[in-house]
mmCIF file of C-alpha atoms in Angstrom:
data_model
loop_
_atom_site.group_PDB
_atom_site.id
_atom_site.type_symbol
_atom_site.label_atom_id
_atom_site.label_comp_id
_atom_site.label_asym_id
_atom_site.label_seq_id
_atom_site.Cartn_x
_atom_site.Cartn_y
_atom_site.Cartn_z
ATOM 1 C CA UNK A 823 0.016 0.004 0.016
ATOM 2 C CA UNK A 824 1.350 3.428 -0.806
ATOM 3 C CA UNK A 825 1.460 5.956 1.937
ATOM 4 C CA UNK A 826 -1.124 8.720 2.108
ATOM 5 C CA UNK A 827 0.376 12.175 1.062
ATOM 6 C CA UNK A 828 0.794 14.928 3.617
ATOM 7 C CA UNK A 829 2.693 18.016 3.413
ATOM 8 C CA UNK A 830 6.203 17.839 5.060
ATOM 9 C CA UNK A 831 5.614 20.836 7.153
ATOM 10 C CA UNK A 832 2.974 23.602 8.035
ATOM 11 C CA UNK A 833 3.542 26.715 10.077
ATOM 12 C CA UNK A 834 1.556 29.605 11.752
ATOM 13 C CA UNK A 835 1.571 32.216 14.107
ATOM 14 C CA UNK A 836 -0.335 32.031 17.370
ATOM 15 C CA UNK A 837 -3.918 32.484 17.089
ATOM 16 C CA UNK A 838 -4.077 31.566 13.429
ATOM 17 C CA UNK A 839 -5.619 28.645 11.758
ATOM 18 C CA UNK A 840 -3.575 26.121 9.630
ATOM 19 C CA UNK A 841 -4.996 23.163 7.656
ATOM 20 C CA UNK A 842 -2.989 19.806 6.966
ATOM 21 C CA UNK A 843 -4.067 17.739 3.931
ATOM 22 C CA UNK A 844 -3.948 14.061 3.606
ATOM 23 C CA UNK A 845 -4.466 12.705 -0.056
ATOM 24 C CA UNK A 846 -5.035 9.174 -0.795
ATOM 25 C CA UNK A 847 -7.187 7.089 -3.270
ATOM 26 C CA UNK A 848 -10.686 5.892 -3.817
ATOM 27 C CA UNK A 849 -9.562 2.584 -2.184
ATOM 28 C CA UNK A 850 -8.913 4.365 1.179
ATOM 29 C CA UNK A 851 -9.537 7.927 1.888
ATOM 30 C CA UNK A 852 -12.279 8.381 -0.611
ATOM 31 C CA UNK A 853 -13.968 4.916 -0.053
ATOM 32 C CA UNK A 854 -14.447 5.076 3.629
ATOM 33 C CA UNK A 855 -15.238 7.581 6.365
ATOM 34 C CA UNK A 856 -12.512 5.934 8.389
ATOM 35 C CA UNK A 857 -9.873 8.635 8.315
ATOM 36 C CA UNK A 858 -8.249 9.405 11.738
ATOM 37 C CA UNK A 859 -5.652 11.908 12.747
ATOM 38 C CA UNK A 860 -3.013 11.765 15.357
ATOM 39 C CA UNK A 861 -0.771 14.205 17.212
ATOM 40 C CA UNK A 862 2.764 13.272 18.173
ATOM 41 C CA UNK A 863 5.283 15.205 20.311
ATOM 42 C CA UNK A 864 9.000 14.292 20.451
ATOM 43 C CA UNK A 865 9.648 11.173 22.498
ATOM 44 C CA UNK A 866 5.948 10.594 23.056
ATOM 45 C CA UNK A 867 3.377 8.060 21.772
ATOM 46 C CA UNK A 868 0.828 9.385 19.195
ATOM 47 C CA UNK A 869 -2.567 10.539 20.461
ATOM 48 C CA UNK A 870 -5.813 10.267 18.737
ATOM 49 C CA UNK A 871 -7.214 13.736 17.937
ATOM 50 C CA UNK A 872 -9.800 12.996 15.179
ATOM 51 C CA UNK A 873 -11.564 9.800 14.270
ATOM 52 C CA UNK A 874 -14.193 8.798 11.551
ATOM 53 C CA UNK A 875 -13.168 11.885 9.425
ATOM 54 C CA UNK A 876 -14.431 14.482 11.691
ATOM 55 C CA UNK A 877 -15.179 13.157 15.304
ATOM 56 C CA UNK A 878 -13.494 14.422 18.332
ATOM 57 C CA UNK A 879 -12.610 11.949 21.317
ATOM 58 C CA UNK A 880 -13.618 13.029 24.638
ATOM 59 C CA UNK A 881 -11.063 15.635 26.009
ATOM 60 C CA UNK A 882 -9.790 16.763 22.627
ATOM 61 C CA UNK A 883 -10.076 20.592 22.091
ATOM 62 C CA UNK A 884 -12.671 21.965 19.794
ATOM 63 C CA UNK A 885 -9.939 23.762 17.959
ATOM 64 C CA UNK A 886 -9.168 20.543 16.115
ATOM 65 C CA UNK A 887 -11.567 19.679 13.235
ATOM 66 C CA UNK A 888 -11.614 17.150 10.562
ATOM 67 C CA UNK A 889 -13.166 16.986 7.323
ATOM 68 C CA UNK A 890 -13.012 15.046 3.887
ATOM 69 C CA UNK A 891 -13.735 15.915 0.138
ATOM 70 C CA UNK A 892 -13.200 13.051 -2.444
ATOM 71 C CA UNK A 893 -9.880 11.362 -1.756
ATOM 72 C CA UNK A 894 -8.371 13.980 0.473
ATOM 73 C CA UNK A 895 -9.052 14.694 4.037
ATOM 74 C CA UNK A 896 -8.120 17.601 5.841
ATOM 75 C CA UNK A 897 -7.276 18.518 9.555
ATOM 76 C CA UNK A 898 -7.638 22.111 10.697
ATOM 77 C CA UNK A 899 -6.169 23.685 13.847
ATOM 78 C CA UNK A 900 -7.724 26.905 14.753
ATOM 79 C CA UNK A 901 -6.451 29.442 17.213
ATOM 80 C CA UNK A 902 -2.956 27.932 16.960
ATOM 81 C CA UNK A 903 -1.250 27.621 20.390
ATOM 82 C CA UNK A 904 2.564 26.767 21.493
ATOM 83 C CA UNK A 905 1.458 23.495 22.576
ATOM 84 C CA UNK A 906 0.223 22.495 19.180
ATOM 85 C CA UNK A 907 3.697 22.180 17.924
ATOM 86 C CA UNK A 908 4.100 18.597 17.067
ATOM 87 C CA UNK A 909 3.984 15.916 14.170
ATOM 88 C CA UNK A 910 0.659 15.006 12.842
ATOM 89 C CA UNK A 911 -0.251 11.933 11.002
ATOM 90 C CA UNK A 912 -3.438 10.852 8.986
ATOM 91 C CA UNK A 913 -4.507 7.217 8.537
ATOM 92 C CA UNK A 914 -7.310 5.459 6.665
ATOM 93 C CA UNK A 915 -8.726 1.969 6.522
ATOM 94 C CA UNK A 916 -8.133 0.540 3.069
ATOM 95 C CA UNK A 917 -10.102 -1.892 0.861
ATOM 96 C CA UNK A 918 -7.545 -4.608 1.433
ATOM 97 C CA UNK A 919 -8.666 -4.502 5.248
ATOM 98 C CA UNK A 920 -5.430 -2.759 6.152
ATOM 99 C CA UNK A 921 -4.741 0.718 7.428
ATOM 100 C CA UNK A 922 -2.355 3.175 5.687
ATOM 101 C CA UNK A 923 -0.785 6.120 7.433
ATOM 102 C CA UNK A 924 0.309 9.474 5.819
ATOM 103 C CA UNK A 925 3.965 10.498 5.890
ATOM 104 C CA UNK A 926 3.343 12.927 8.721
ATOM 105 C CA UNK A 927 3.328 16.804 8.859
ATOM 106 C CA UNK A 928 5.543 18.831 11.160
ATOM 107 C CA UNK A 929 3.581 21.718 12.749
ATOM 108 C CA UNK A 930 5.622 24.864 13.658
ATOM 109 C CA UNK A 931 4.110 27.734 15.694
ATOM 110 C CA UNK A 932 6.074 30.579 14.757
ATOM 111 C CA UNK B 257 -7.143 4.823 33.246
ATOM 112 C CA UNK B 258 -6.494 2.438 30.159
ATOM 113 C CA UNK B 259 -2.958 1.313 29.977
ATOM 114 C CA UNK B 260 -1.000 -0.414 27.451
ATOM 115 C CA UNK B 261 2.556 -1.470 28.212
ATOM 116 C CA UNK B 262 4.751 -2.991 25.696
ATOM 117 C CA UNK B 263 7.975 -5.191 26.283
ATOM 118 C CA UNK B 264 10.332 -7.609 24.636
ATOM 119 C CA UNK B 265 12.282 -5.019 22.647
ATOM 120 C CA UNK B 266 16.127 -5.694 22.149
ATOM 121 C CA UNK B 267 19.017 -5.457 20.016
ATOM 122 C CA UNK B 268 18.870 -8.456 17.514
ATOM 123 C CA UNK B 269 21.145 -9.669 14.868
ATOM 124 C CA UNK B 270 19.772 -9.649 11.050
ATOM 125 C CA UNK B 271 17.864 -12.995 10.719
ATOM 126 C CA UNK B 272 16.984 -13.355 14.421
ATOM 127 C CA UNK B 273 13.706 -13.586 16.103
ATOM 128 C CA UNK B 274 11.897 -11.756 18.860
ATOM 129 C CA UNK B 275 8.523 -11.753 20.706
ATOM 130 C CA UNK B 276 6.910 -8.549 21.615
ATOM 131 C CA UNK B 277 4.108 -8.365 24.222
ATOM 132 C CA UNK B 278 1.682 -5.748 25.221
ATOM 133 C CA UNK B 279 -0.028 -5.946 28.669
ATOM 134 C CA UNK B 280 -3.516 -4.241 28.807
ATOM 135 C CA UNK B 281 -5.213 -2.976 32.023
ATOM 136 C CA UNK B 282 -8.215 -0.929 32.923
ATOM 137 C CA UNK B 283 -10.467 -1.958 30.105
ATOM 138 C CA UNK B 284 -12.181 -5.178 28.796
ATOM 139 C CA UNK B 285 -9.504 -6.399 26.708
ATOM 140 C CA UNK B 286 -11.361 -9.244 25.204
ATOM 141 C CA UNK B 287 -13.843 -6.747 23.785
ATOM 142 C CA UNK B 288 -11.530 -4.759 21.741
ATOM 143 C CA UNK B 289 -9.600 -5.279 18.562
ATOM 144 C CA UNK B 290 -5.834 -4.459 18.820
ATOM 145 C CA UNK B 291 -3.125 -3.317 16.447
ATOM 146 C CA UNK B 292 0.775 -2.926 16.298
ATOM 147 C CA UNK B 293 2.055 0.050 14.724
ATOM 148 C CA UNK B 294 5.813 0.886 14.201
ATOM 149 C CA UNK B 295 7.883 3.965 13.763
ATOM 150 C CA UNK B 296 11.450 3.818 12.575
ATOM 151 C CA UNK B 297 13.848 6.149 14.056
ATOM 152 C CA UNK B 298 13.111 9.716 12.776
ATOM 153 C CA UNK B 299 10.547 8.511 10.444
ATOM 154 C CA UNK B 300 6.794 8.195 10.262
ATOM 155 C CA UNK B 301 4.080 5.709 11.659
ATOM 156 C CA UNK B 302 3.669 2.531 9.862
ATOM 157 C CA UNK B 303 0.761 0.314 10.404
ATOM 158 C CA UNK B 304 1.916 -3.487 10.905
ATOM 159 C CA UNK B 305 -0.974 -5.931 12.046
ATOM 160 C CA UNK B 306 -4.537 -6.103 13.285
ATOM 161 C CA UNK B 307 -6.322 -8.856 15.242
ATOM 162 C CA UNK B 308 -10.060 -9.135 16.068
ATOM 163 C CA UNK B 309 -11.300 -9.844 19.447
ATOM 164 C CA UNK B 310 -11.067 -13.689 19.390
ATOM 165 C CA UNK B 311 -8.001 -13.997 17.002
ATOM 166 C CA UNK B 312 -9.851 -15.298 14.043
ATOM 167 C CA UNK B 313 -9.393 -12.196 11.769
ATOM 168 C CA UNK B 314 -6.000 -11.154 11.274
ATOM 169 C CA UNK B 315 -4.236 -8.773 8.687
ATOM 170 C CA UNK B 316 -0.606 -7.667 7.927
ATOM 171 C CA UNK B 317 1.103 -5.008 6.182
ATOM 172 C CA UNK B 318 2.858 -6.383 2.835
ATOM 173 C CA UNK B 319 6.216 -5.350 4.462
ATOM 174 C CA UNK B 320 5.944 -7.901 7.297
ATOM 175 C CA UNK B 321 3.685 -10.638 5.822
ATOM 176 C CA UNK B 322 4.951 -14.124 6.156
ATOM 177 C CA UNK B 323 7.601 -12.903 8.797
ATOM 178 C CA UNK B 324 5.379 -11.465 11.663
ATOM 179 C CA UNK B 325 2.623 -13.173 13.485
ATOM 180 C CA UNK B 326 0.047 -11.400 15.948
ATOM 181 C CA UNK B 327 -1.855 -13.172 18.529
ATOM 182 C CA UNK B 328 -3.597 -12.500 21.821
ATOM 183 C CA UNK B 329 -4.368 -14.204 25.147
ATOM 184 C CA UNK B 330 -7.718 -12.673 26.306
ATOM 185 C CA UNK B 331 -7.468 -14.710 29.707
ATOM 186 C CA UNK B 332 -4.032 -12.842 30.304
ATOM 187 C CA UNK B 333 -5.162 -9.435 28.778
ATOM 188 C CA UNK B 334 -2.017 -9.605 26.393
ATOM 189 C CA UNK B 335 -1.242 -8.914 22.898
ATOM 190 C CA UNK B 336 1.944 -10.563 21.091
ATOM 191 C CA UNK B 337 4.006 -9.988 18.052
ATOM 192 C CA UNK B 338 6.261 -12.602 16.962
ATOM 193 C CA UNK B 339 8.905 -11.341 14.650
ATOM 194 C CA UNK B 340 11.057 -13.692 12.582
ATOM 195 C CA UNK B 341 13.777 -13.127 9.932
ATOM 196 C CA UNK B 342 14.357 -9.688 11.166
ATOM 197 C CA UNK B 343 15.781 -7.210 8.691
ATOM 198 C CA UNK B 344 17.561 -3.886 9.311
ATOM 199 C CA UNK B 345 14.582 -1.998 8.179
ATOM 200 C CA UNK B 346 12.491 -3.625 10.978
ATOM 201 C CA UNK B 347 14.406 -1.291 13.492
ATOM 202 C CA UNK B 348 11.714 0.845 15.000
ATOM 203 C CA UNK B 349 9.742 1.367 18.100
ATOM 204 C CA UNK B 350 6.859 -0.799 18.040
ATOM 205 C CA UNK B 351 3.377 0.297 19.686
ATOM 206 C CA UNK B 352 0.412 -1.554 20.580
ATOM 207 C CA UNK B 353 -2.791 0.372 20.102
ATOM 208 C CA UNK B 354 -6.326 -0.391 20.868
ATOM 209 C CA UNK B 355 -9.172 0.237 18.288
ATOM 210 C CA UNK B 356 -11.088 -0.761 15.486
ATOM 211 C CA UNK B 357 -11.027 1.713 12.494
ATOM 212 C CA UNK B 358 -8.966 4.228 14.658
ATOM 213 C CA UNK B 359 -6.481 3.721 17.360
ATOM 214 C CA UNK B 360 -7.683 5.375 20.537
ATOM 215 C CA UNK B 361 -5.005 4.265 23.035
ATOM 216 C CA UNK B 362 -1.351 3.632 22.420
ATOM 217 C CA UNK B 363 1.400 2.149 24.607
ATOM 218 C CA UNK B 364 4.770 3.962 25.160
ATOM 219 C CA UNK B 365 6.385 1.461 22.721
ATOM 220 C CA UNK B 366 9.267 -0.872 22.798
ATOM 221 C CA UNK B 367 12.430 -0.478 20.818
ATOM 222 C CA UNK B 368 13.615 -3.207 18.371
ATOM 223 C CA UNK B 369 16.972 -2.736 16.887
ATOM 224 C CA UNK B 370 18.370 -5.059 14.167
ATOM 225 C CA UNK B 371 22.187 -4.771 13.702
ATOM 226 C CA UNK B 372 25.188 -6.865 13.333
#
């Protein structure tokens, strides 16, 4: 399976909004509403922040939101804060009954 | 609070074998599907394997198929990953994660280093 495509890095100033894209195919992102997003700080385990394209787990800030159009999913972080500086990964269930991750996006808060 | 604790990581020579374990607590382990996900040093996440609640439905990434075996012991609240024919590119932190279509809880990972 080929990895989903994410931008290598995205940056923004505190208070701004940023969006991270995650592009796949009709066999993964486009075919299922099973896209999820993870935040990973250096040296830490990943943390689920969005599941099923746009749902937030309990305890996750409303500043994180997800959406999908065709074969591309997106994560938006609004009101960017210093603590949001981390790596972000998307993943999708696939038609092969497997899962595929994106390559990851490093978010920098300027 | 849900806890997943991996163990079994080590320095292993190419071609060697290793068995990783993941001890689960604070939830009904037998009711949840589980995954292994790995991360090579400085690299991104890679999904490795999935097992359903009773171990009858199992899937693997192409990169590990035929070399890795996932299993679980619901009586002992434990998940396992048997890794054979280790290669240099298997060097990674291996995480166990709970979930069906997404991974809602993760362990802290165990490091597998493959080197001569």
